[in-house]
CSV table of C-alpha atoms in Angstrom, one decimal:
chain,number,residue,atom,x,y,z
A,15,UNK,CA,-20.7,-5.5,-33.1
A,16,UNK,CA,-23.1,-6.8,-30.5
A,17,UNK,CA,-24.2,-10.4,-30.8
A,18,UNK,CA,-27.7,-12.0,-29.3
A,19,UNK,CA,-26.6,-13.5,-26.1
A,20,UNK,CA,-28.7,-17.1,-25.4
A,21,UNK,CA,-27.5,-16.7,-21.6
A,22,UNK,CA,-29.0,-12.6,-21.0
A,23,UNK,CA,-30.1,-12.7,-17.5
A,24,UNK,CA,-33.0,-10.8,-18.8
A,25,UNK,CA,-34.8,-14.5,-20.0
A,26,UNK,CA,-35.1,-15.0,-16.3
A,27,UNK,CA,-36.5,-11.6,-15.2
A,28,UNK,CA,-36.8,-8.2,-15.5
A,29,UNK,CA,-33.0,-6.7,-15.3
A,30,UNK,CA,-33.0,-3.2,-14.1
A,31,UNK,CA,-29.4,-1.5,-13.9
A,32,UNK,CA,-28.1,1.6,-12.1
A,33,UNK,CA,-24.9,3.2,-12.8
A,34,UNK,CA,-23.9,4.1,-9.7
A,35,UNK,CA,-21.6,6.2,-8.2
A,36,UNK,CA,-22.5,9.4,-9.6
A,37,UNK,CA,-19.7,9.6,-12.5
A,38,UNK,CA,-19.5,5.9,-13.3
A,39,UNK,CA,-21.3,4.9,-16.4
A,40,UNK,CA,-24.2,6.7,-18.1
A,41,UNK,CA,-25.1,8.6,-14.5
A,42,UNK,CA,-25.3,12.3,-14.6
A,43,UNK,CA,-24.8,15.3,-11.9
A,44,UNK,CA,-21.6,16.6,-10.4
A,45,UNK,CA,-22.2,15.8,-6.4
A,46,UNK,CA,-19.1,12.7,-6.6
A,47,UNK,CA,-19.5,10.2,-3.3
A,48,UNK,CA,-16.7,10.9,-0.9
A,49,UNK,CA,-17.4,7.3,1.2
A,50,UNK,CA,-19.1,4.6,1.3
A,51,UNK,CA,-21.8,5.8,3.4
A,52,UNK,CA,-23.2,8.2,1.3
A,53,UNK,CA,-23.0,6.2,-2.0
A,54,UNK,CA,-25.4,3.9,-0.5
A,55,UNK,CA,-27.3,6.3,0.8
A,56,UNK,CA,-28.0,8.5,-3.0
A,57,UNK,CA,-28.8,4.8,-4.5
A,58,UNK,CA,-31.4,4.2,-1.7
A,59,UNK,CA,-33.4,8.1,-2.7
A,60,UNK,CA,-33.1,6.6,-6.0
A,61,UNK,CA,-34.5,3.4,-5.6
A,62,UNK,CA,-37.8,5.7,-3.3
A,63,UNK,CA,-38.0,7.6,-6.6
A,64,UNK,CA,-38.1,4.5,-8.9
A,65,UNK,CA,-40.6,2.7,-7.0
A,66,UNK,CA,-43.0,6.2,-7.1
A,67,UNK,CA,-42.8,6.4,-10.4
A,68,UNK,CA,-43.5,2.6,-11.0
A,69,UNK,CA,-45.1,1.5,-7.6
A,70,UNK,CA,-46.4,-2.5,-9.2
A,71,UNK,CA,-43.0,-3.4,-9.7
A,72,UNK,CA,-41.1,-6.0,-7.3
A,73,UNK,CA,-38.2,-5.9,-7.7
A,74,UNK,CA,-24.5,-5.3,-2.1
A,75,UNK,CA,-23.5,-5.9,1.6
A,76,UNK,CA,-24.3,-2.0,2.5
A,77,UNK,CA,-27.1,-1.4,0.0
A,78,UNK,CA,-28.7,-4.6,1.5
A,79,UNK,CA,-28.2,-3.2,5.3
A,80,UNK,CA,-29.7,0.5,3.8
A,81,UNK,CA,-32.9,-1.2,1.7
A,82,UNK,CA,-33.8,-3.6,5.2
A,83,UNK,CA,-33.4,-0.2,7.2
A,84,UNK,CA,-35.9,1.5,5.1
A,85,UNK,CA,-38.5,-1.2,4.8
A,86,UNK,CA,-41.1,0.9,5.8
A,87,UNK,CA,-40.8,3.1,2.7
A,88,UNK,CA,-39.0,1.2,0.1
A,89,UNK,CA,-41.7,-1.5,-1.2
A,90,UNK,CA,-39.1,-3.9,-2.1
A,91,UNK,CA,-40.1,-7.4,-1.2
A,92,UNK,CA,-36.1,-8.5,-1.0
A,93,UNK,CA,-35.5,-12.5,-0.6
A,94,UNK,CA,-31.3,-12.7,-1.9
A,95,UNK,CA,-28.8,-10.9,-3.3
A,96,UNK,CA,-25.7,-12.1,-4.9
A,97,UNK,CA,-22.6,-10.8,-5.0
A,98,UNK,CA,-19.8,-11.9,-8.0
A,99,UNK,CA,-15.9,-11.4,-6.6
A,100,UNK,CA,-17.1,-10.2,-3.4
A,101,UNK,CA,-15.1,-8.1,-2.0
A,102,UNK,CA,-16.7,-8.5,1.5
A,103,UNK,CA,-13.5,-9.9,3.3
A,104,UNK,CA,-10.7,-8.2,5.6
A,105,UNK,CA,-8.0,-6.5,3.1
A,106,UNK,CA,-5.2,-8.9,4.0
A,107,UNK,CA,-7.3,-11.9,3.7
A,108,UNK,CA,-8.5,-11.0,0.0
A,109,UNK,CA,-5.1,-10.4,-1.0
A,110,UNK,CA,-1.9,-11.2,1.1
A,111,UNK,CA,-2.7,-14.0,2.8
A,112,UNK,CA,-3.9,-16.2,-0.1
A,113,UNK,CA,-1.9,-14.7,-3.1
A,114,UNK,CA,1.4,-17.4,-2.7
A,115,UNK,CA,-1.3,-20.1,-2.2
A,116,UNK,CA,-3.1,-18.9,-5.6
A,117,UNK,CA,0.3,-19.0,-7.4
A,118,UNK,CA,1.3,-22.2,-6.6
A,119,UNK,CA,-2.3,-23.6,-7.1
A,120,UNK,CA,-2.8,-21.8,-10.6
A,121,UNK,CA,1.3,-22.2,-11.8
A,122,UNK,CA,0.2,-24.7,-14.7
A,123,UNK,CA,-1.0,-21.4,-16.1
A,124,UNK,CA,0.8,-18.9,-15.0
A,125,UNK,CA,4.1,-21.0,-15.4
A,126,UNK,CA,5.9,-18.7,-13.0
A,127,UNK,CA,10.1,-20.0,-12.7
A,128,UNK,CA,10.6,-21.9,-9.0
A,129,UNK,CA,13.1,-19.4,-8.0
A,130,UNK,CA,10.2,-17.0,-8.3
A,131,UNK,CA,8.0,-19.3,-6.0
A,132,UNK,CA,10.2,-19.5,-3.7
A,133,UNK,CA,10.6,-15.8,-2.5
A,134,UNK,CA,7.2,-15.8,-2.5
A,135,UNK,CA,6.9,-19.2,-0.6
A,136,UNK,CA,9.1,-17.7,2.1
A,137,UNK,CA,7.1,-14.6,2.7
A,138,UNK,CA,4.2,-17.0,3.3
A,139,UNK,CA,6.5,-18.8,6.2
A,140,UNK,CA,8.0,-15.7,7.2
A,141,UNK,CA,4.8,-13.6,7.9
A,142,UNK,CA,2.7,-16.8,8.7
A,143,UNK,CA,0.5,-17.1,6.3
A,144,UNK,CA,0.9,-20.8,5.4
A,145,UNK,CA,-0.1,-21.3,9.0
A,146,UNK,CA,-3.3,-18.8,8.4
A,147,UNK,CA,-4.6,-21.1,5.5
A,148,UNK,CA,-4.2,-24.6,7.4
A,149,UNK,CA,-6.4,-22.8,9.9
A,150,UNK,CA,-9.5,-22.6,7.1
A,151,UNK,CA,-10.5,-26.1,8.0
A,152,UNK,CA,-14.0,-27.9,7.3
A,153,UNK,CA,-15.4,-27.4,9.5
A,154,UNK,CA,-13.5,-24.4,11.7
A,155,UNK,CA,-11.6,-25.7,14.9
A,156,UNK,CA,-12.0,-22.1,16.0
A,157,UNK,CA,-11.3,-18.4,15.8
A,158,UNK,CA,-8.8,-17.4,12.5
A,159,UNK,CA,-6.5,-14.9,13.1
A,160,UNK,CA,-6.0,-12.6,10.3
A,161,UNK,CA,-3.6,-9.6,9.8
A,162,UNK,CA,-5.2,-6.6,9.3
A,163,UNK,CA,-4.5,-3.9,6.2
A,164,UNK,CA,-0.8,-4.3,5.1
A,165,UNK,CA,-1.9,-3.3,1.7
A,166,UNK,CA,-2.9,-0.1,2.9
A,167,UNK,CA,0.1,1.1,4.5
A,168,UNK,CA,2.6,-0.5,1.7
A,169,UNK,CA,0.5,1.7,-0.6
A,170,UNK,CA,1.3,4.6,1.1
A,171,UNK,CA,5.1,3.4,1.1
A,172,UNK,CA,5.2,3.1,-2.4
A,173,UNK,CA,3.4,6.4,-3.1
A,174,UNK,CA,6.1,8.6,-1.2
A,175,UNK,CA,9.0,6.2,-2.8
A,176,UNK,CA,7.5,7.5,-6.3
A,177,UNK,CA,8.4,4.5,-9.0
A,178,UNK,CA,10.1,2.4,-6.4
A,179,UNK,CA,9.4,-1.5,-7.0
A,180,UNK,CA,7.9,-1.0,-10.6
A,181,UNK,CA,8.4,-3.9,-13.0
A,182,UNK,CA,10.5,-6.4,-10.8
A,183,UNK,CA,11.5,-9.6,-13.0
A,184,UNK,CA,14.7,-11.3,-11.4
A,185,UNK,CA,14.8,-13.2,-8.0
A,186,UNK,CA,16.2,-10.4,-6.1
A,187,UNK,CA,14.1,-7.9,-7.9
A,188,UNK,CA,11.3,-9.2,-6.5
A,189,UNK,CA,12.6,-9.6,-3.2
A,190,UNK,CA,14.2,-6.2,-2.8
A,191,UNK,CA,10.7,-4.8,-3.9
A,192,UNK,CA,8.9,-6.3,-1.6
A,193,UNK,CA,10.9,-5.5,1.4
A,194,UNK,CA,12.3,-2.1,0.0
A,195,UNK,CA,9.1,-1.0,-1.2
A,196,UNK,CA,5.6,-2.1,-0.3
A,197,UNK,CA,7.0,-3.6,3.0
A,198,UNK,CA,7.9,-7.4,3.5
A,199,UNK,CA,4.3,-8.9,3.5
A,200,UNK,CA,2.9,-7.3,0.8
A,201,UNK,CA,2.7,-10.6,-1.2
A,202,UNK,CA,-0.3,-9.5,-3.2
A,203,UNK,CA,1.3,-5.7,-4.5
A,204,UNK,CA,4.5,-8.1,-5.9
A,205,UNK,CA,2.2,-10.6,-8.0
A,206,UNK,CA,0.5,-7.9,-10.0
A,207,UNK,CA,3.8,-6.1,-10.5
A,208,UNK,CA,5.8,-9.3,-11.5
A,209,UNK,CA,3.1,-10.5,-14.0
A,210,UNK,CA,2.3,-7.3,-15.3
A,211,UNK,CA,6.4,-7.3,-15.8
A,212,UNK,CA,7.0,-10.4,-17.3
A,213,UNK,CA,3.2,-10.9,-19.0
A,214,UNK,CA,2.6,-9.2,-22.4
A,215,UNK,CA,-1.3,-8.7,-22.2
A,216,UNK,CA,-1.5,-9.8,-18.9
A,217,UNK,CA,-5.1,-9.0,-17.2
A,218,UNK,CA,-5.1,-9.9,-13.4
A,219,UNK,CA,-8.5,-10.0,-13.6
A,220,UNK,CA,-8.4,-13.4,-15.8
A,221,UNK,CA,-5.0,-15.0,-15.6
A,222,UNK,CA,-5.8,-16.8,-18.7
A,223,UNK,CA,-6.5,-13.4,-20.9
A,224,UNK,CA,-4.0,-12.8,-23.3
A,225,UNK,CA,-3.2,-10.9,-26.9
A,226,UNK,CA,-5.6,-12.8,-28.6
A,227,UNK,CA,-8.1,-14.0,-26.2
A,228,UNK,CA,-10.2,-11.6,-23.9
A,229,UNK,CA,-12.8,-8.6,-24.1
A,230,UNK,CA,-12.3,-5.8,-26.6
A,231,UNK,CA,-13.3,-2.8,-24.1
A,232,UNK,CA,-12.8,-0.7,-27.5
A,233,UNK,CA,-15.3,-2.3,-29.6
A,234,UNK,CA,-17.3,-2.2,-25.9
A,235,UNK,CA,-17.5,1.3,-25.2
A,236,UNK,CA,-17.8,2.7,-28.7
A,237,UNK,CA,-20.6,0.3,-29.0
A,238,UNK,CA,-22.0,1.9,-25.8
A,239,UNK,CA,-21.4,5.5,-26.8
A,240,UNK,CA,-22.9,4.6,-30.1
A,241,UNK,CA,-26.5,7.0,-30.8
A,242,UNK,CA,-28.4,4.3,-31.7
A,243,UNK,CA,-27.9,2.7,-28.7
A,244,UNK,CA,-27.9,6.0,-26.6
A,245,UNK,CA,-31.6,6.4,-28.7
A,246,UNK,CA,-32.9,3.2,-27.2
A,247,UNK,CA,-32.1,3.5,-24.2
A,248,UNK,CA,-32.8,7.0,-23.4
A,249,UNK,CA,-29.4,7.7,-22.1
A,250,UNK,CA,-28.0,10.9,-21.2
A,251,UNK,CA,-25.9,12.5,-23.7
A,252,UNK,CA,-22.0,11.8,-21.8
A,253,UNK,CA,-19.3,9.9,-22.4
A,254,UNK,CA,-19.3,6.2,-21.1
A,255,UNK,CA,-16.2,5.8,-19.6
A,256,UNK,CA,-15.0,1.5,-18.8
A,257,UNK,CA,-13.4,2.5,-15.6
A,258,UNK,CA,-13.4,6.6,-13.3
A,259,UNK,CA,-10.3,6.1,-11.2
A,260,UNK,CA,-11.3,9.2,-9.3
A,261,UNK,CA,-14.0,7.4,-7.7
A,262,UNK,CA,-12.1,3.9,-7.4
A,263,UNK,CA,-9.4,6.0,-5.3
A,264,UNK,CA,-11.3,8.2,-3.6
A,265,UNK,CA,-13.7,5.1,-2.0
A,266,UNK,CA,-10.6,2.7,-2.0
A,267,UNK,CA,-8.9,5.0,0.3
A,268,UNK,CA,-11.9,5.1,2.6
A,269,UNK,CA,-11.0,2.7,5.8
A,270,UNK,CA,-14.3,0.8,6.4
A,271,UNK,CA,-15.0,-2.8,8.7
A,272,UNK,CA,-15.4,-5.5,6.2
A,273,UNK,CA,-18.7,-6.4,5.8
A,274,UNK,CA,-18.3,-10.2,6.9
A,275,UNK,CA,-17.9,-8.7,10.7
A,276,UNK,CA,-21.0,-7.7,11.1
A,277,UNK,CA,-23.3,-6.4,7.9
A,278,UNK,CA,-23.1,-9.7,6.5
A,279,UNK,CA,-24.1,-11.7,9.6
A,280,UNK,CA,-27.0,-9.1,10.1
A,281,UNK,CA,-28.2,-9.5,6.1
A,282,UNK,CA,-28.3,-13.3,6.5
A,283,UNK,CA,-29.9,-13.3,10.2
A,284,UNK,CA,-33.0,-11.2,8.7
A,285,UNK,CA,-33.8,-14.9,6.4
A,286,UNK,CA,-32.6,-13.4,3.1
A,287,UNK,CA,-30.3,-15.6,1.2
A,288,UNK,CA,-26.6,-14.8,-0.3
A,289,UNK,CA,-25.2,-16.0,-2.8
A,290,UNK,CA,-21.1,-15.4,-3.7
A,291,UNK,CA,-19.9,-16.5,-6.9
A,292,UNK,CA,-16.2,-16.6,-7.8
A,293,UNK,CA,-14.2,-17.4,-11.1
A,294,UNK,CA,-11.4,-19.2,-10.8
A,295,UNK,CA,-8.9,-17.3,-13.4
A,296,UNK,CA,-9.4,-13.7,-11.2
A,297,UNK,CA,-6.0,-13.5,-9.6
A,298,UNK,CA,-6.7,-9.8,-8.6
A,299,UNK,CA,-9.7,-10.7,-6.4
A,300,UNK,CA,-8.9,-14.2,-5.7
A,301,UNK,CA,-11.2,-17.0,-4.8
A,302,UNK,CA,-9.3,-18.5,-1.9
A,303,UNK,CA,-9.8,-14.9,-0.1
A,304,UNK,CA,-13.4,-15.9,0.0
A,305,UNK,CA,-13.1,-19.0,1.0
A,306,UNK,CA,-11.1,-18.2,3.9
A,307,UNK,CA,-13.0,-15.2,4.7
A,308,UNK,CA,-16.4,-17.4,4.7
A,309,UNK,CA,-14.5,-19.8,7.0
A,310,UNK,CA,-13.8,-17.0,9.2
A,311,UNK,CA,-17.6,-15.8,9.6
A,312,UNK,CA,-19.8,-16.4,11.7
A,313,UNK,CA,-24.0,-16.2,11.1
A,314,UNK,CA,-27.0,-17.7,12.2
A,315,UNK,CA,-25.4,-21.1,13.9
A,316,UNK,CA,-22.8,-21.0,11.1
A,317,UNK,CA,-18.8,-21.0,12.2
A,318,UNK,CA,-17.6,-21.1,8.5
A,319,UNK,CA,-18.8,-24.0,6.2
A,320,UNK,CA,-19.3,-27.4,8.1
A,321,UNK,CA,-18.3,-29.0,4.5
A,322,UNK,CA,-15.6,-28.2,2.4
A,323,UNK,CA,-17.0,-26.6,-1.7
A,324,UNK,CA,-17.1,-29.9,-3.1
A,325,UNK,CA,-20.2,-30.5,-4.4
A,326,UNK,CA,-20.0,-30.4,-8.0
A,327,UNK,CA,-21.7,-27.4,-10.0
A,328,UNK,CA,-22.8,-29.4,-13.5
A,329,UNK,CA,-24.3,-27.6,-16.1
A,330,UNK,CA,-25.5,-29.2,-19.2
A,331,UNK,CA,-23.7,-32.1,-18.2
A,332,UNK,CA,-20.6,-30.9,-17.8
A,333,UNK,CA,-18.5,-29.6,-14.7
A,334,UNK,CA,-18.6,-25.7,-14.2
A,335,UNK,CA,-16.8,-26.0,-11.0
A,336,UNK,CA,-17.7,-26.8,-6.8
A,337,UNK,CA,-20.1,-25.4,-4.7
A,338,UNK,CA,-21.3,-25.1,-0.9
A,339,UNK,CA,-24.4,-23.9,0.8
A,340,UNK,CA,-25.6,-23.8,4.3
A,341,UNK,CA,-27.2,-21.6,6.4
A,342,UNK,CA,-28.8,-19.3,3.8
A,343,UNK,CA,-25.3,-18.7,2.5
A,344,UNK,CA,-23.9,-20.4,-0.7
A,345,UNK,CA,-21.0,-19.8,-2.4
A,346,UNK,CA,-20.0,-20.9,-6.0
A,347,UNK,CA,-16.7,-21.3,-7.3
A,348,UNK,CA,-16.6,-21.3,-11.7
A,349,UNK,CA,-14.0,-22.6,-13.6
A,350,UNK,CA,-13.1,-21.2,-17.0
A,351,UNK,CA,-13.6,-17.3,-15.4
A,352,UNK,CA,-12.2,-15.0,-13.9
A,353,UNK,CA,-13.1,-11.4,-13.1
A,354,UNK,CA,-16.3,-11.3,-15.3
A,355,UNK,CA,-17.8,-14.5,-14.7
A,356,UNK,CA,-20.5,-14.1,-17.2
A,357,UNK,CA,-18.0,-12.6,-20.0
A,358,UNK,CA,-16.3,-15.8,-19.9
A,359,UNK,CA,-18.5,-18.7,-18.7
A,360,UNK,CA,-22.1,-17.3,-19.3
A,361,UNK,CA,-23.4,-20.9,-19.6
A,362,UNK,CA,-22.6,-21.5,-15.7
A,363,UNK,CA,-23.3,-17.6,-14.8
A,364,UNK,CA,-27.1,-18.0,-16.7
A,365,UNK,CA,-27.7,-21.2,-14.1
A,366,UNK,CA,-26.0,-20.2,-11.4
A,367,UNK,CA,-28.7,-16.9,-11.4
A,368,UNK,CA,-31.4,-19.8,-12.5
A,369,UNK,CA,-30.9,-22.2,-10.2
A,370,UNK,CA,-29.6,-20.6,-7.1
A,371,UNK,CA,-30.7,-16.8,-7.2
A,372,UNK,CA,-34.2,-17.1,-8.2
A,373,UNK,CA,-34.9,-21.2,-8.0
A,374,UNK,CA,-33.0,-21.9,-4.9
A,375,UNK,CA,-31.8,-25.4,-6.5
A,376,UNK,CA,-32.9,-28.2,-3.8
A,377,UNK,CA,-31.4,-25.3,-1.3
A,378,UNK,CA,-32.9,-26.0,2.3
A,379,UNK,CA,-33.6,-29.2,3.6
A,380,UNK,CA,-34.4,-28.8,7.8
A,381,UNK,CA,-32.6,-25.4,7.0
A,382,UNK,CA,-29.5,-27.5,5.6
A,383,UNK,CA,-28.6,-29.1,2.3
């Protein structure tokens, strides 16, 4: 049953929400986004429409780039966007690169065996990631050279080796997969196989989800295909589907530049702000990706973060994780969460969108804080 939330977003401003692509959600029509490109261009036409319709009202990466190109037409007076588990970042710094370091930083939870580590540990020396992560200094001594899409090509390895690598568990297992399989640097496609393996209930989206502790998507989506609710809300009469894995495939497939070469820069050249926000427990899209990824960028007279994310993020009195923010960019890291930040810490999510997002929290001193 739904319960009042005391955190809704909606207490700080109006909340509009667009199911988007065509298929996911509540949205209706058959015409299913083949790329990238064209996804952000149908949400664009449907923002023009919105704003005909209610013209008083004021209202991620590529939408941002699309709504700034169509000032002229779109009366959206945009000043920030944020963006939770960004995935912004080049492929093999969100997941191959950082995944060993996440293990060993997260073990006390994840209580993987040391024998386990250590094939993992010596894919990170082997392929040169340890050395990729001691270059993500505060600040950046200079350029970070970063591998670019093993994932890719170890998915299409595993897809014409059928069930090869599937539920490794032992030392060698493990190993084998990863060489055998996805190819020998594929760090990232070994964790979620191993856990998923040797976790009952395991979520890579929260590493701290388990049997008894996490969402119920049932109780979620009946609740969502419920007629009262489709009443109130004057939703379409379809299905509400949690996840379309046709259109999660067909877009993942799609080879684009990550958006922290160039659309990102541009966004926060223009004076709007960005704000990342990442929860600690999300071993699928991992936090140190976007550390190193920020520490990789460069925008405005940024080269990374000058500072490392120390600064303490204290809600209520109490610690809710680190922070950093400079040049128009900040970045929030939140314990207790993982993939749905405000499923699991909506105390910290609620400020975060207070504070930062729409208050801007002490933000810019002479352009610095």
């Amino acid at each position: 049953m739904p319960q009042y939330n005391p955190n809704s977003w909606t207490k700080l401003a109006n909340v509009v929400y667009f199911d988007q692509p065509v298929g996911s959600g509540y949205s209706g029509g058959n015409d299913q986004a083949a790329n990238n490109a064209q996804v952000t261009q149908e949400l664009v036409a449907v923002l023009k429409e919105f704003y005909a319709v209610f013209p008083g009202l004021k209202y991620i990466p590529h939408l941002t780039q699309a709504l700034l190109s169509n000032e002229s037409s779109l009366p959206i007076n945009l000043k920030a966007i944020a963006i939770g588990q960004a995935a912004f970042d080049n492929t093999a710094a969100g997941s191959d690169v950082v995944t060993t370091t996440y293990l060993n930083r997260n073990n006390g939870v994840l209580r993987i065996p040391q024998d386990i580590l250590d094939v993992f540990n010596k894919a990170n020396q082997t392929y040169g990631f340890t050395n990729i992560i001691q270059q993500a200094t505060n600040p950046r001594s200079g350029t970070i050279t970063i591998p670019g899409n093993p994932e890719g090509d170890n998915y299409r390895i595993k897809k014409r080796q059928g069930t090869c690598g599937s539920s490794p568990k032992t030392p060698n297992e493990v190993a084998e997969s990863r060489v055998n399989c996805y190819g020998g640097c594929a760090t990232w496609s070994i964790m979620i196989e191993y856990l998923l393996a040797t976790r009952s209930c395991f979520d890579p989206y929260s590493i701290r989800y388990n049997c008894t502790y996490g969402p119920d998507e049932t109780d979620f989506i009946a609740y969502l295909n419920s007629f009262a609710l489709r009443t109130a809300i004057h939703a379409p009469s379809k299905t509400y589907e949690f996840c379309n894995k046709t259109i999660q495939t067909t877009l993942a497939a799609e080879l684009v530049e990550p958006p922290e070469y160039r659309i990102m820069p541009a966004i926060l050249q223009t004076g709007i702000k960005v704000h990342l926000y990442s929860g600690n427990d999300d071993a699928y899209y991992n936090h140190i990706g976007n550390e190193l990824s920020i520490q990789n960028m460069t925008w405005n007279r940024c080269q990374g973060f000058e500072c490392a994310y120390t600064k303490p993020f204290v809600v209520n009195g109490q610690h809710m994780g680190n922070s950093g923010y400079e040049c128009s960019l900040s970045y929030h890291r939140i314990l207790n969460a993982g993939h749905s930040v405000p499923y699991d810490n909506p105390v910290a999510a609620f400020a975060f969108v207070r504070d930062f997002v729409i208050g801007d929290a002490g933000f810019w001193v002479g352009g610095e804080h």
